[in-house]
Amino acid sequence: MPMMFTSITKIIFRIMCWLNVMSLLLFYNLPVHAVDSPIKSDETIIFLPEVGYPLAGGKQWKLRIHGWIYEPDWKSDFSIVFRTVLGLEEYQLAEEKYDSLAEERRKLFFVDNESGKKIPIRVGNKTFVLDESGSNGHFYGELLATTEEITQWRDKQTIRFTAITHDARQFTGTIYLLDAEGISVISDIDDTIKISEVHDKMALLANTFSRPFMPVPNMAEFYQKLAVGELPVTFHYVSASPWQLYPFLTEFLDAYHFPQGSFHLRLFRWKDENFFTLFKSSKPHKIETIESLLKCCPQRRFILVGDSGEQDAEIYATFARQYPERIVHIYIHEVQRKEGDKLDYPAIFKGIPTTQWTVFTEAAIL
């Protein structure tokens, strides 16, 4: 009798162990719908490309996430509101043949931003819940992952992730991985790779909201050359353009064969004085973004590309003096300035070797 009792006990113990193992397996293979998601069927998410980088010691990585959740709320009569609120009343925005394009570009300025949303995402086999979205619908997160996990998740220089939803829709995002050693190309957009004519208000409006985006000639070919090297190369697009234009800018990169990369644009708020203030006050945004990239990856080297229309030369020269061993080269596209005069480059780049900076009007020479 005691022996029989012992045998039964062992059998029960084994069954319990088996059930525990099965429950663990089921837990780690839960379908995405099993995780609670606050994303409603009428809400949309755009994930904005960010970066990930190794922390000191090399055992962990930090992955930055940035997204935007909103409910589309476009009405055709918003076109008038758009022009009034952004201070564009006196300017003719649309050429008749581009009316539908202009309407698409304006839609994201009239959405119902969703606040208080904690978005769950799936990265590899792990689930993370991001910080709560703000009143502007934007949300952020900084995830920690082991180097082993990064190795499993990465596809060359990127990691892809998805939002967890209650339906079949997929909202995917990209993280660009910055290995400890590599090259980062920090690029402006307006008048550096895309013709915007920032110092001509009429042309700026048309080129931003009404006309197809057009590339600065030969810049895509130059960037393709920069993308090939012994060390991994990552591109970072830093611009005063508002986030509402991101979908169209990333389409522009694809259409004209520019390398994709992380995006660092401006938050546009209705309380801004008008649309043009975005371009007038871009210096703090660019300095903060570039400094953040330099500090997160202390061993990487950087190439800085901009134009003479804003303050790119002055900003880049400051960083070249501060980080002389890390700024490999500065390229400045010379464009027509509002004042009609050219910058005094020898004065701007004083103390920086002439072999470290190039001013050009035609990218074909690069």
Coordinates of C-alpha atoms in Angstrom, one line a residue:
M1 CA 0.0 0.0 0.0
P2 CA 2.8 2.5 0.8
M3 CA 4.5 1.7 -2.4
M4 CA 1.3 2.2 -4.4
F5 CA 0.8 5.6 -2.7
T6 CA 4.4 6.6 -3.6
S7 CA 3.9 5.6 -7.2
I8 CA 0.7 7.6 -7.5
T9 CA 2.4 10.6 -5.8
K10 CA 5.2 10.5 -8.4
I11 CA 2.7 10.3 -11.3
I12 CA 0.8 13.3 -9.9
F13 CA 4.0 15.2 -9.5
R14 CA 5.1 14.5 -13.1
I15 CA 1.7 15.5 -14.4
M16 CA 1.9 18.8 -12.4
C17 CA 5.4 19.5 -13.8
W18 CA 4.2 18.8 -17.3
L19 CA 1.2 21.2 -16.9
N20 CA 3.6 23.9 -15.5
V21 CA 5.8 23.5 -18.6
M22 CA 2.9 23.7 -20.9
S23 CA 1.5 26.8 -19.2
L24 CA 4.9 28.5 -19.6
L25 CA 5.1 27.6 -23.3
L26 CA 1.6 29.0 -23.8
F27 CA 2.5 32.1 -21.9
Y28 CA 5.5 32.9 -24.1
N29 CA 3.5 32.2 -27.3
L30 CA 0.5 34.3 -26.5
P31 CA -1.1 35.8 -29.6
V32 CA -0.8 39.6 -29.8
H33 CA -4.6 39.9 -29.3
A34 CA -4.2 38.4 -25.8
V35 CA -2.4 41.6 -24.6
D36 CA -4.8 44.5 -23.9
S37 CA -4.5 47.3 -26.4
P38 CA -6.0 50.8 -26.1
I39 CA -5.9 51.4 -29.9
K40 CA -9.5 51.9 -31.2
S41 CA -10.6 50.8 -34.6
D42 CA -10.9 54.5 -35.8
E43 CA -7.4 55.4 -34.5
T44 CA -4.2 55.4 -36.4
I45 CA -0.5 55.2 -35.3
I46 CA 2.6 56.4 -37.1
F47 CA 5.9 55.2 -35.7
L48 CA 8.7 57.7 -36.3
P49 CA 12.1 56.2 -37.0
E50 CA 14.4 56.4 -34.0
V51 CA 17.8 55.0 -32.9
G52 CA 19.2 52.3 -30.6
Y53 CA 22.7 52.2 -29.2
P54 CA 24.9 50.2 -26.8
L55 CA 25.4 51.4 -23.3
A56 CA 28.7 51.6 -21.5
G57 CA 30.0 48.1 -20.9
G58 CA 28.5 46.7 -24.1
K59 CA 26.1 44.3 -22.3
Q60 CA 22.9 46.3 -22.9
W61 CA 21.3 48.5 -25.5
K62 CA 18.9 51.4 -25.2
L63 CA 16.2 51.5 -27.9
R64 CA 14.3 54.8 -28.4
I65 CA 10.7 54.7 -29.6
H66 CA 8.7 57.6 -30.9
G67 CA 5.1 57.4 -32.1
W68 CA 2.0 59.4 -32.8
I69 CA -1.6 58.2 -32.3
Y70 CA -4.5 60.1 -33.7
E71 CA -8.0 59.9 -35.2
P72 CA -8.3 61.2 -38.8
D73 CA -10.7 64.2 -38.8
W74 CA -10.2 65.8 -42.2
K75 CA -13.0 68.0 -43.7
S76 CA -12.6 69.8 -47.0
D77 CA -13.6 73.2 -45.5
F78 CA -10.5 72.9 -43.2
S79 CA -8.5 74.2 -46.1
I80 CA -9.6 77.7 -45.2
V81 CA -8.9 77.2 -41.5
F82 CA -5.5 75.8 -42.4
R83 CA -4.5 78.9 -44.3
T84 CA -5.8 81.2 -41.6
V85 CA -4.4 79.6 -38.5
L86 CA -1.0 79.0 -40.0
G87 CA -0.7 82.6 -41.1
L88 CA -1.0 81.8 -44.8
E89 CA -4.0 83.8 -45.8
E90 CA -2.1 86.0 -48.3
Y91 CA -0.5 83.1 -50.2
Q92 CA -1.9 80.9 -52.9
L93 CA -1.1 77.4 -51.7
A94 CA -2.3 75.2 -54.5
E95 CA -1.7 75.0 -58.2
E96 CA -4.8 73.6 -59.8
K97 CA -3.2 70.4 -61.2
Y98 CA -1.9 69.5 -57.7
D99 CA -5.1 70.1 -55.7
S100 CA -5.4 66.5 -54.6
L101 CA -1.8 66.4 -53.5
A102 CA -2.1 69.6 -51.5
E103 CA -5.2 68.2 -49.8
E104 CA -3.3 65.1 -48.7
R105 CA -0.4 67.2 -47.3
R106 CA -2.8 69.2 -45.1
K107 CA -4.8 66.4 -43.7
L108 CA -2.4 65.5 -40.8
F109 CA -2.6 69.1 -39.6
F110 CA -6.3 68.4 -38.8
V111 CA -6.5 65.2 -36.8
D112 CA -7.9 64.4 -33.4
N113 CA -4.8 63.7 -31.3
E114 CA -5.3 60.9 -28.8
S115 CA -3.9 61.5 -25.3
G116 CA -3.5 59.2 -22.4
K117 CA -2.8 56.1 -24.5
K118 CA -0.2 53.6 -23.3
I119 CA 0.7 51.7 -26.5
P120 CA 1.9 48.1 -26.2
I121 CA 4.5 47.0 -28.8
R122 CA 6.0 43.6 -29.7
V123 CA 9.8 43.6 -30.3
G124 CA 11.0 40.1 -31.2
N125 CA 9.4 37.8 -28.6
K126 CA 9.0 40.5 -25.9
T127 CA 6.2 43.0 -25.2
F128 CA 6.7 46.5 -23.9
V129 CA 4.2 49.2 -22.9
L130 CA 5.3 52.7 -23.8
D131 CA 4.8 56.0 -22.0
E132 CA 1.4 57.6 -22.1
S133 CA 0.7 59.8 -25.1
G134 CA 0.5 63.5 -24.5
S135 CA -2.1 66.0 -25.6
N136 CA -0.4 66.2 -29.0
G137 CA -0.8 62.4 -29.5
H138 CA 2.9 61.8 -29.4
F139 CA 4.3 59.1 -27.2
Y140 CA 7.8 57.9 -26.4
G141 CA 9.7 55.0 -24.8
E142 CA 13.2 53.9 -23.9
L143 CA 13.6 50.2 -23.9
L144 CA 16.5 48.2 -22.5
A145 CA 17.6 45.0 -24.2
T146 CA 20.6 42.7 -23.8
T147 CA 23.2 42.4 -26.5
E148 CA 22.1 38.8 -27.1
E149 CA 18.5 40.0 -27.7
I150 CA 19.7 42.7 -30.2
T151 CA 21.6 40.0 -32.1
Q152 CA 18.5 37.9 -32.4
W153 CA 16.2 40.8 -33.3
R154 CA 18.4 42.8 -35.7
D155 CA 18.2 42.7 -39.5
K156 CA 21.6 44.2 -40.5
Q157 CA 21.3 47.8 -39.1
T158 CA 17.7 47.9 -38.1
I159 CA 15.1 46.3 -35.7
R160 CA 11.4 46.2 -36.7
F161 CA 8.6 46.2 -34.2
T162 CA 4.8 46.3 -34.3
A163 CA 2.0 47.8 -32.2
I164 CA -0.4 45.3 -30.6
T165 CA -3.9 45.9 -31.8
H166 CA -7.3 44.3 -31.5
D167 CA -7.8 43.9 -35.2
A168 CA -5.9 42.9 -38.3
R169 CA -4.2 46.3 -38.9
Q170 CA -0.5 46.5 -38.6
F171 CA 1.4 49.6 -37.3
T172 CA 5.1 48.9 -37.7
G173 CA 8.2 50.9 -36.7
T174 CA 11.9 50.9 -37.3
I175 CA 14.9 51.4 -35.0
Y176 CA 18.2 52.2 -36.6
L177 CA 21.0 50.6 -34.7
L178 CA 24.2 52.6 -34.0
D179 CA 27.0 50.2 -33.3
A180 CA 29.7 51.5 -31.1
E181 CA 32.0 52.1 -34.1
G182 CA 30.5 53.4 -37.3
I183 CA 29.7 56.5 -39.3
S184 CA 26.6 58.7 -38.8
V185 CA 25.6 61.1 -41.5
I186 CA 23.5 63.9 -40.1
S187 CA 21.6 65.6 -42.9
D188 CA 19.3 68.6 -43.1
I189 CA 16.4 68.2 -45.5
D190 CA 15.1 71.6 -46.9
D191 CA 17.4 72.9 -49.6
T192 CA 20.0 70.3 -48.7
I193 CA 18.4 67.2 -50.3
K194 CA 14.9 68.6 -51.1
I195 CA 14.2 71.8 -53.0
S196 CA 12.3 74.0 -50.6
E197 CA 13.5 77.6 -51.2
V198 CA 13.2 78.5 -47.5
H199 CA 14.0 82.2 -48.0
D200 CA 11.2 82.7 -50.6
K201 CA 7.8 82.5 -48.7
M202 CA 5.7 81.9 -51.8
A203 CA 8.0 79.3 -53.2
L204 CA 8.4 77.6 -49.7
L205 CA 4.6 77.2 -49.4
A206 CA 4.2 75.8 -52.9
N207 CA 7.2 73.4 -52.5
T208 CA 5.9 72.3 -49.1
F209 CA 2.2 72.0 -49.6
S210 CA 1.3 72.1 -53.3
R211 CA 4.0 70.7 -55.5
P212 CA 5.6 67.3 -55.7
F213 CA 8.8 67.2 -53.6
M214 CA 11.8 67.5 -55.9
P215 CA 15.4 66.5 -55.0
V216 CA 18.5 68.7 -55.1
P217 CA 20.2 67.4 -58.2
N218 CA 22.8 64.6 -57.7
M219 CA 22.4 64.5 -53.9
A220 CA 20.9 61.0 -53.9
E221 CA 23.9 59.7 -55.8
F222 CA 26.3 61.4 -53.3
Y223 CA 24.4 59.9 -50.3
Q224 CA 24.6 56.5 -52.0
K225 CA 28.4 56.9 -52.1
L226 CA 28.5 57.9 -48.4
A227 CA 26.4 54.8 -47.5
V228 CA 29.2 52.5 -48.7
G229 CA 32.2 52.1 -46.4
E230 CA 34.2 49.7 -44.3
L231 CA 32.2 50.8 -41.2
P232 CA 28.4 50.7 -40.9
V233 CA 26.8 54.0 -42.0
T234 CA 23.5 55.3 -40.7
F235 CA 21.6 58.4 -41.8
H236 CA 19.8 60.9 -39.5
Y237 CA 17.5 63.5 -41.1
V238 CA 17.3 66.5 -38.8
S239 CA 14.9 69.2 -40.0
A240 CA 12.7 72.1 -39.0
S241 CA 9.9 70.5 -41.0
P242 CA 6.8 69.5 -38.9
W243 CA 6.1 65.9 -38.1
Q244 CA 2.9 66.1 -40.1
L245 CA 5.0 66.0 -43.2
Y246 CA 6.9 62.8 -42.2
P247 CA 4.9 60.3 -44.4
F248 CA 5.5 62.4 -47.5
L249 CA 9.2 62.9 -46.7
T250 CA 9.9 59.2 -46.3
E251 CA 8.1 58.6 -49.6
F252 CA 10.3 61.3 -51.1
L253 CA 13.5 59.4 -49.9
D254 CA 12.3 56.2 -51.4
A255 CA 11.2 57.8 -54.7
Y256 CA 14.5 59.4 -55.3
H257 CA 16.7 56.6 -53.8
F258 CA 18.0 58.4 -50.8
P259 CA 19.0 56.1 -47.9
Q260 CA 16.4 55.8 -45.2
G261 CA 17.3 56.7 -41.7
S262 CA 16.1 58.1 -38.4
F263 CA 14.0 61.2 -38.5
H264 CA 14.2 64.2 -36.1
L265 CA 11.5 66.8 -37.1
R266 CA 9.7 69.6 -35.2
L267 CA 6.5 69.4 -33.2
F268 CA 4.1 71.9 -34.7
R269 CA 1.5 73.3 -32.3
W270 CA -1.4 75.5 -33.1
K271 CA -0.2 78.1 -30.6
D272 CA 2.9 78.7 -32.8
E273 CA 2.7 82.2 -34.3
N274 CA 2.6 80.8 -37.9
F275 CA 4.1 78.2 -40.2
F276 CA 7.2 80.3 -40.9
T277 CA 8.4 80.4 -37.3
L278 CA 9.3 76.7 -37.7
F279 CA 12.1 77.6 -40.1
K280 CA 13.1 80.8 -38.3
S281 CA 13.8 79.0 -35.0
S282 CA 15.3 75.7 -36.1
K283 CA 18.7 76.3 -34.5
P284 CA 17.9 75.0 -30.9
H285 CA 16.2 72.0 -32.3
K286 CA 19.2 71.0 -34.5
I287 CA 21.7 71.7 -31.8
E288 CA 19.8 69.5 -29.3
T289 CA 19.3 66.7 -31.7
I290 CA 22.9 66.6 -32.9
E291 CA 24.3 66.8 -29.4
S292 CA 22.1 63.9 -28.3
L293 CA 23.4 61.7 -31.1
L294 CA 27.0 62.6 -30.4
K295 CA 26.6 61.9 -26.7
C296 CA 24.8 58.5 -27.0
C297 CA 27.6 57.1 -29.2
P298 CA 30.9 58.5 -28.0
Q299 CA 33.0 56.3 -30.4
R300 CA 31.1 57.0 -33.6
R301 CA 32.3 59.5 -36.2
F302 CA 30.0 62.0 -37.9
I303 CA 29.5 63.6 -41.3
L304 CA 27.4 66.8 -41.3
V305 CA 25.5 67.9 -44.4
G306 CA 23.5 71.1 -44.6
D307 CA 23.0 74.3 -46.7
S308 CA 23.7 78.0 -46.5
G309 CA 20.1 79.1 -46.3
E310 CA 19.7 78.6 -42.6
Q311 CA 22.4 78.4 -39.9
D312 CA 23.8 74.9 -40.7
A313 CA 27.4 76.1 -41.3
E314 CA 27.6 78.0 -38.0
I315 CA 26.0 75.1 -36.1
Y316 CA 28.3 72.5 -37.7
A317 CA 31.4 74.6 -37.2
T318 CA 30.6 74.8 -33.4
F319 CA 30.4 71.0 -33.2
A320 CA 33.6 70.5 -35.3
R321 CA 35.5 72.7 -32.8
Q322 CA 33.9 70.8 -29.8
Y323 CA 34.5 67.3 -31.3
P324 CA 37.5 67.7 -33.7
E325 CA 38.3 64.0 -33.8
R326 CA 34.7 62.9 -34.4
I327 CA 33.5 65.3 -37.1
V328 CA 34.9 63.7 -40.2
H329 CA 33.6 66.3 -42.7
I330 CA 31.1 69.1 -43.2
Y331 CA 29.4 69.6 -46.5
I332 CA 27.4 72.9 -47.1
H333 CA 25.2 73.3 -50.2
E334 CA 25.4 76.9 -51.3
V335 CA 22.0 78.3 -52.1
Q336 CA 20.6 81.7 -52.8
R337 CA 20.1 83.7 -49.6
K338 CA 17.4 86.2 -49.0
E339 CA 19.9 89.0 -48.5
G340 CA 21.6 88.0 -51.7
D341 CA 25.0 87.8 -50.1
K342 CA 27.2 84.7 -49.5
L343 CA 28.4 83.5 -46.1
D344 CA 31.9 84.3 -45.0
Y345 CA 33.0 80.7 -44.8
P346 CA 36.7 81.4 -43.8
A347 CA 35.4 83.3 -40.8
I348 CA 32.7 80.7 -39.9
F349 CA 35.2 77.8 -40.1
K350 CA 38.1 79.6 -38.6
G351 CA 40.4 77.2 -36.8
I352 CA 39.0 74.2 -38.7
P353 CA 41.2 72.6 -41.3
T354 CA 40.0 73.3 -44.9
T355 CA 40.3 69.6 -45.6
Q356 CA 37.5 69.1 -43.1
W357 CA 34.8 71.2 -44.8
T358 CA 33.4 71.6 -48.4
V359 CA 31.1 74.2 -49.8
F360 CA 29.4 73.3 -53.1
T361 CA 26.8 74.5 -55.5
E362 CA 26.7 71.3 -57.6
A363 CA 26.6 68.0 -55.9
A364 CA 28.0 66.3 -59.0
I365 CA 31.5 67.4 -58.0
L366 CA 31.4 65.5 -54.7

